[in-house]
PDB file of C-alpha atoms and ligand atoms in Angstrom:
ATOM      1  CA  MET A   1     -15.991  15.942  11.611  1.00  0.00           C
ATOM      2  CA  LYS A   2     -16.573  14.121   8.348  1.00  0.00           C
ATOM      3  CA  ILE A   3     -13.861  12.837   6.045  1.00  0.00           C
ATOM      4  CA  GLU A   4     -13.605  15.177   3.063  1.00  0.00           C
ATOM      5  CA  GLN A   5     -11.033  16.989   0.927  1.00  0.00           C
ATOM      6  CA  ASP A   6      -7.948  18.174   2.890  1.00  0.00           C
ATOM      7  CA  LYS A   7      -8.739  16.338   6.140  1.00  0.00           C
ATOM      8  CA  VAL A   8      -6.079  14.198   7.803  1.00  0.00           C
ATOM      9  CA  VAL A   9      -7.500  10.794   8.670  1.00  0.00           C
ATOM     10  CA  GLN A  10      -6.123   8.134  11.007  1.00  0.00           C
ATOM     11  CA  PHE A  11      -7.481   4.646  10.602  1.00  0.00           C
ATOM     12  CA  ASN A  12      -6.797   1.015  11.349  1.00  0.00           C
ATOM     13  CA  TYR A  13      -7.404  -1.577   8.690  1.00  0.00           C
ATOM     14  CA  LYS A  14      -7.360  -5.245   7.937  1.00  0.00           C
ATOM     15  CA  LEU A  15      -6.805  -6.316   4.361  1.00  0.00           C
ATOM     16  CA  SER A  16      -7.997  -9.749   3.249  1.00  0.00           C
ATOM     17  CA  ASP A  17      -8.359 -11.609  -0.022  1.00  0.00           C
ATOM     18  CA  SER A  18     -11.535 -13.251  -1.325  1.00  0.00           C
ATOM     19  CA  ALA A  19     -10.662 -16.476   0.563  1.00  0.00           C
ATOM     20  CA  GLN A  20     -10.638 -14.494   3.824  1.00  0.00           C
ATOM     21  CA  ASN A  21      -6.873 -14.762   4.296  1.00  0.00           C
ATOM     22  CA  THR A  22      -5.464 -11.726   6.101  1.00  0.00           C
ATOM     23  CA  LEU A  23      -2.842 -10.140   3.843  1.00  0.00           C
ATOM     24  CA  GLU A  24      -2.008  -7.077   5.893  1.00  0.00           C
ATOM     25  CA  GLU A  25      -3.098  -5.479   9.126  1.00  0.00           C
ATOM     26  CA  SER A  26      -2.258  -2.101  10.587  1.00  0.00           C
ATOM     27  CA  ASP A  27      -0.588  -1.930  13.975  1.00  0.00           C
ATOM     28  CA  ASP A  28      -3.193  -0.845  16.575  1.00  0.00           C
ATOM     29  CA  LYS A  29      -0.667   1.412  18.314  1.00  0.00           C
ATOM     30  CA  VAL A  30       0.288   3.239  15.114  1.00  0.00           C
ATOM     31  CA  PRO A  31      -2.773   3.760  12.908  1.00  0.00           C
ATOM     32  CA  MET A  32      -2.255   4.717   9.275  1.00  0.00           C
ATOM     33  CA  ALA A  33      -2.570   8.448   8.614  1.00  0.00           C
ATOM     34  CA  TYR A  34      -3.222  10.043   5.240  1.00  0.00           C
ATOM     35  CA  LEU A  35      -4.303  13.336   3.708  1.00  0.00           C
ATOM     36  CA  HIS A  36      -7.697  12.879   2.049  1.00  0.00           C
ATOM     37  CA  GLY A  37      -8.150  13.931  -1.571  1.00  0.00           C
ATOM     38  CA  HIS A  38      -4.474  13.802  -2.588  1.00  0.00           C
ATOM     39  CA  ASN A  39      -4.236  10.302  -4.099  1.00  0.00           C
ATOM     40  CA  ASN A  40      -2.438   8.867  -1.096  1.00  0.00           C
ATOM     41  CA  LEU A  41      -4.610   5.734  -0.977  1.00  0.00           C
ATOM     42  CA  LEU A  42      -5.940   3.291  -3.535  1.00  0.00           C
ATOM     43  CA  LYS A  43      -8.643   5.224  -5.376  1.00  0.00           C
ATOM     44  CA  GLY A  44     -11.510   2.899  -4.409  1.00  0.00           C
ATOM     45  CA  LEU A  45     -10.473   2.933  -0.754  1.00  0.00           C
ATOM     46  CA  GLU A  46     -10.205   6.723  -0.661  1.00  0.00           C
ATOM     47  CA  ALA A  47     -13.653   7.054  -2.294  1.00  0.00           C
ATOM     48  CA  ALA A  48     -15.122   4.716   0.349  1.00  0.00           C
ATOM     49  CA  MET A  49     -13.623   6.859   3.150  1.00  0.00           C
ATOM     50  CA  GLU A  50     -15.471   9.988   1.992  1.00  0.00           C
ATOM     51  CA  GLY A  51     -18.134  11.163   4.456  1.00  0.00           C
ATOM     52  CA  HIS A  52     -17.216   8.764   7.294  1.00  0.00           C
ATOM     53  CA  GLU A  53     -16.566   9.993  10.857  1.00  0.00           C
ATOM     54  CA  VAL A  54     -14.526   8.974  13.919  1.00  0.00           C
ATOM     55  CA  GLY A  55     -15.758   5.632  15.257  1.00  0.00           C
ATOM     56  CA  ASP A  56     -17.161   4.453  11.933  1.00  0.00           C
ATOM     57  CA  LYS A  57     -16.306   0.882  10.988  1.00  0.00           C
ATOM     58  CA  PHE A  58     -16.984  -0.281   7.470  1.00  0.00           C
ATOM     59  CA  SER A  59     -15.808  -2.693   4.801  1.00  0.00           C
ATOM     60  CA  VAL A  60     -15.037  -2.032   1.175  1.00  0.00           C
ATOM     61  CA  ILE A  61     -14.381  -4.629  -1.520  1.00  0.00           C
ATOM     62  CA  LEU A  62     -12.078  -3.652  -4.389  1.00  0.00           C
ATOM     63  CA  GLU A  63     -11.846  -5.619  -7.635  1.00  0.00           C
ATOM     64  CA  PRO A  64      -8.274  -6.068  -8.975  1.00  0.00           C
ATOM     65  CA  ALA A  65      -8.754  -3.203 -11.457  1.00  0.00           C
ATOM     66  CA  GLU A  66      -9.523  -0.829  -8.554  1.00  0.00           C
ATOM     67  CA  ALA A  67      -6.671  -2.189  -6.436  1.00  0.00           C
ATOM     68  CA  TYR A  68      -3.329  -3.523  -7.739  1.00  0.00           C
ATOM     69  CA  GLY A  69      -4.388  -4.515 -11.256  1.00  0.00           C
ATOM     70  CA  GLU A  70      -4.735  -7.807 -13.063  1.00  0.00           C
ATOM     71  CA  ILE A  71      -1.795 -10.219 -13.232  1.00  0.00           C
ATOM     72  CA  ARG A  72       0.302  -9.493 -16.328  1.00  0.00           C
ATOM     73  CA  PRO A  73       1.808 -12.692 -17.778  1.00  0.00           C
ATOM     74  CA  ASP A  74       4.847 -10.927 -19.283  1.00  0.00           C
ATOM     75  CA  ALA A  75       6.060  -9.362 -16.043  1.00  0.00           C
ATOM     76  CA  GLU A  76       9.025 -11.666 -15.358  1.00  0.00           C
ATOM     77  CA  GLN A  77      12.517 -10.234 -15.731  1.00  0.00           C
ATOM     78  CA  ARG A  78      16.075 -11.374 -15.081  1.00  0.00           C
ATOM     79  CA  ILE A  79      17.980  -8.790 -13.070  1.00  0.00           C
ATOM     80  CA  PRO A  80      21.363  -8.754 -11.283  1.00  0.00           C
ATOM     81  CA  VAL A  81      20.837 -10.089  -7.779  1.00  0.00           C
ATOM     82  CA  LYS A  82      22.625  -7.008  -6.369  1.00  0.00           C
ATOM     83  CA  HIS A  83      19.692  -4.888  -7.606  1.00  0.00           C
ATOM     84  CA  LEU A  84      17.277  -6.798  -5.417  1.00  0.00           C
ATOM     85  CA  HIS A  85      16.887  -5.322  -1.929  1.00  0.00           C
ATOM     86  CA  GLY A  86      15.367  -6.582   1.308  1.00  0.00           C
ATOM     87  CA  ALA A  87      17.239  -9.778   2.189  1.00  0.00           C
ATOM     88  CA  LYS A  88      20.675 -11.429   1.959  1.00  0.00           C
ATOM     89  CA  ASN A  89      19.734 -14.918   0.827  1.00  0.00           C
ATOM     90  CA  TRP A  90      16.935 -15.141  -1.700  1.00  0.00           C
ATOM     91  CA  LYS A  91      14.557 -18.021  -2.208  1.00  0.00           C
ATOM     92  CA  LYS A  92      11.684 -18.544  -4.619  1.00  0.00           C
ATOM     93  CA  GLY A  93       8.510 -16.846  -3.397  1.00  0.00           C
ATOM     94  CA  MET A  94      10.218 -14.138  -1.325  1.00  0.00           C
ATOM     95  CA  ILE A  95       9.209 -10.500  -1.810  1.00  0.00           C
ATOM     96  CA  GLY A  96      11.982  -8.033  -2.592  1.00  0.00           C
ATOM     97  CA  VAL A  97      12.249  -4.389  -3.592  1.00  0.00           C
ATOM     98  CA  VAL A  98      13.702  -3.093  -6.853  1.00  0.00           C
ATOM     99  CA  GLN A  99      14.409   0.550  -7.641  1.00  0.00           C
ATOM    100  CA  THR A 100      12.991   1.359 -11.101  1.00  0.00           C
ATOM    101  CA  GLU A 101      12.544   4.540 -13.117  1.00  0.00           C
ATOM    102  CA  GLN A 102       8.953   4.552 -11.793  1.00  0.00           C
ATOM    103  CA  GLY A 103      10.142   4.317  -8.184  1.00  0.00           C
ATOM    104  CA  ARG A 104      10.382   1.436  -5.730  1.00  0.00           C
ATOM    105  CA  ARG A 105       8.541  -1.695  -6.805  1.00  0.00           C
ATOM    106  CA  GLN A 106       7.744  -4.832  -4.849  1.00  0.00           C
ATOM    107  CA  VAL A 107       8.647  -7.965  -6.791  1.00  0.00           C
ATOM    108  CA  THR A 108       8.319 -11.702  -6.166  1.00  0.00           C
ATOM    109  CA  VAL A 109      11.359 -13.924  -6.621  1.00  0.00           C
ATOM    110  CA  VAL A 110      10.778 -16.640  -9.235  1.00  0.00           C
ATOM    111  CA  LYS A 111      14.252 -18.191  -9.676  1.00  0.00           C
ATOM    112  CA  VAL A 112      17.609 -17.537  -8.004  1.00  0.00           C
ATOM    113  CA  GLY A 113      20.965 -17.896  -9.753  1.00  0.00           C
ATOM    114  CA  LYS A 114      24.446 -16.984  -8.608  1.00  0.00           C
ATOM    115  CA  PHE A 115      24.521 -13.465 -10.078  1.00  0.00           C
ATOM    116  CA  MET A 116      21.120 -13.133 -11.697  1.00  0.00           C
ATOM    117  CA  VAL A 117      17.675 -13.558 -10.271  1.00  0.00           C
ATOM    118  CA  THR A 118      14.344 -13.867 -12.085  1.00  0.00           C
ATOM    119  CA  VAL A 119      11.647 -11.714 -10.511  1.00  0.00           C
ATOM    120  CA  ASP A 120       7.969 -11.120 -11.214  1.00  0.00           C
ATOM    121  CA  PHE A 121       7.106  -7.425 -11.395  1.00  0.00           C
ATOM    122  CA  ASN A 122       3.407  -8.037 -10.721  1.00  0.00           C
ATOM    123  CA  HIS A 123       2.477  -6.513  -7.374  1.00  0.00           C
ATOM    124  CA  PRO A 124       2.080  -9.311  -4.786  1.00  0.00           C
ATOM    125  CA  PHE A 125      -1.614  -8.359  -4.514  1.00  0.00           C
ATOM    126  CA  ALA A 126      -2.195  -8.174  -8.292  1.00  0.00           C
ATOM    127  CA  GLY A 127      -5.170 -10.187  -9.491  1.00  0.00           C
ATOM    128  CA  LYS A 128      -6.694 -10.261  -6.018  1.00  0.00           C
ATOM    129  CA  THR A 129     -10.098  -8.956  -5.006  1.00  0.00           C
ATOM    130  CA  LEU A 130      -9.341  -7.146  -1.757  1.00  0.00           C
ATOM    131  CA  THR A 131     -11.527  -6.475   1.256  1.00  0.00           C
ATOM    132  CA  PHE A 132     -10.531  -3.623   3.548  1.00  0.00           C
ATOM    133  CA  ASP A 133     -12.099  -3.588   7.031  1.00  0.00           C
ATOM    134  CA  VAL A 134     -11.637  -0.003   8.142  1.00  0.00           C
ATOM    135  CA  ASP A 135     -11.917   1.569  11.591  1.00  0.00           C
ATOM    136  CA  VAL A 136     -11.763   5.394  11.569  1.00  0.00           C
ATOM    137  CA  ILE A 137      -9.701   6.596  14.567  1.00  0.00           C
ATOM    138  CA  ASP A 138      -9.323  10.344  14.014  1.00  0.00           C
ATOM    139  CA  VAL A 139     -10.238  13.087  11.549  1.00  0.00           C
ATOM    140  CA  ARG A 140      -8.671  16.561  11.743  1.00  0.00           C
ATOM    141  CA  GLU A 141      -7.902  19.606   9.617  1.00  0.00           C
ATOM    142  CA  ALA A 142      -4.626  19.403   7.702  1.00  0.00           C
ATOM    143  CA  THR A 143      -1.895  21.936   8.507  1.00  0.00           C
ATOM    144  CA  ASN A 144      -0.677  24.312   5.786  1.00  0.00           C
ATOM    145  CA  GLU A 145       2.567  22.365   5.672  1.00  0.00           C
ATOM    146  CA  GLU A 146       0.743  19.085   5.096  1.00  0.00           C
ATOM    147  CA  LEU A 147      -1.309  20.636   2.293  1.00  0.00           C
ATOM    148  CA  ALA A 148       1.884  21.981   0.691  1.00  0.00           C
ATOM    149  CA  HIS A 149       3.520  18.528   0.882  1.00  0.00           C
ATOM    150  CA  GLY A 150       0.409  16.620  -0.177  1.00  0.00           C
ATOM    151  CA  HIS A 151       0.661  14.082   2.663  1.00  0.00           C
ATOM    152  CA  ALA A 152       0.019  13.681   6.396  1.00  0.00           C
ATOM    153  CA  HIS A 153       2.667  14.296   9.046  1.00  0.00           C
ATOM    154  CA  GLY A 154       2.947  12.952  12.586  1.00  0.00           C
ATOM    155  CA  VAL A 155       1.765   9.614  13.958  1.00  0.00           C
ATOM    156  CA  GLY A 156       1.217   7.169  11.122  1.00  0.00           C
ATOM    157  CA  GLY A 157       2.239   9.759   8.525  1.00  0.00           C
ATOM    158  CA  HIS A 158       5.489  11.022   7.037  1.00  0.00           C
ATOM    159  CA  HIS A 159       8.449  11.880   9.248  1.00  0.00           C
ATOM    160  CA  HIS A 160      11.087  14.049   7.640  1.00  0.00           C
TER     161      HIS A 160
HETATM  162 ZN1   ZN B   1       5.885  16.315   4.342  1.00  0.00          ZN
END
């Protein structure tokens, strides 16, 4: 079965930057699962998945514009430290999560004060050219429920 619109795909991946540093890796025991054609992946990655089958291994390189965008220089903001989630004691360089009107955003801590913290709203992978090494584990038809929700359920997918 080929990957196309409305198929649920399980895959393992390794994400590296242009200097070959591994940034992220899926857990072999719990592959990622997503519903193809519903904007659940980075656009360039989803486009590269199209037409592949179980057992296919391939690599795709995404420029920053196709991945997490260029680094914006004006993305630093001072926020109350209580709005920063993910750790108790913050240090420069740590990644935290902030709830914004656009949803949850990953931010990088720039400076820590007693009540206020300066964070950088650029995504940690902004400005990076990313290489995804993909290993397709499974391709199946989506259920009606998955199509209605617009995402995959079960192993590697949404649980709710
Ligand atoms: Zn759902």
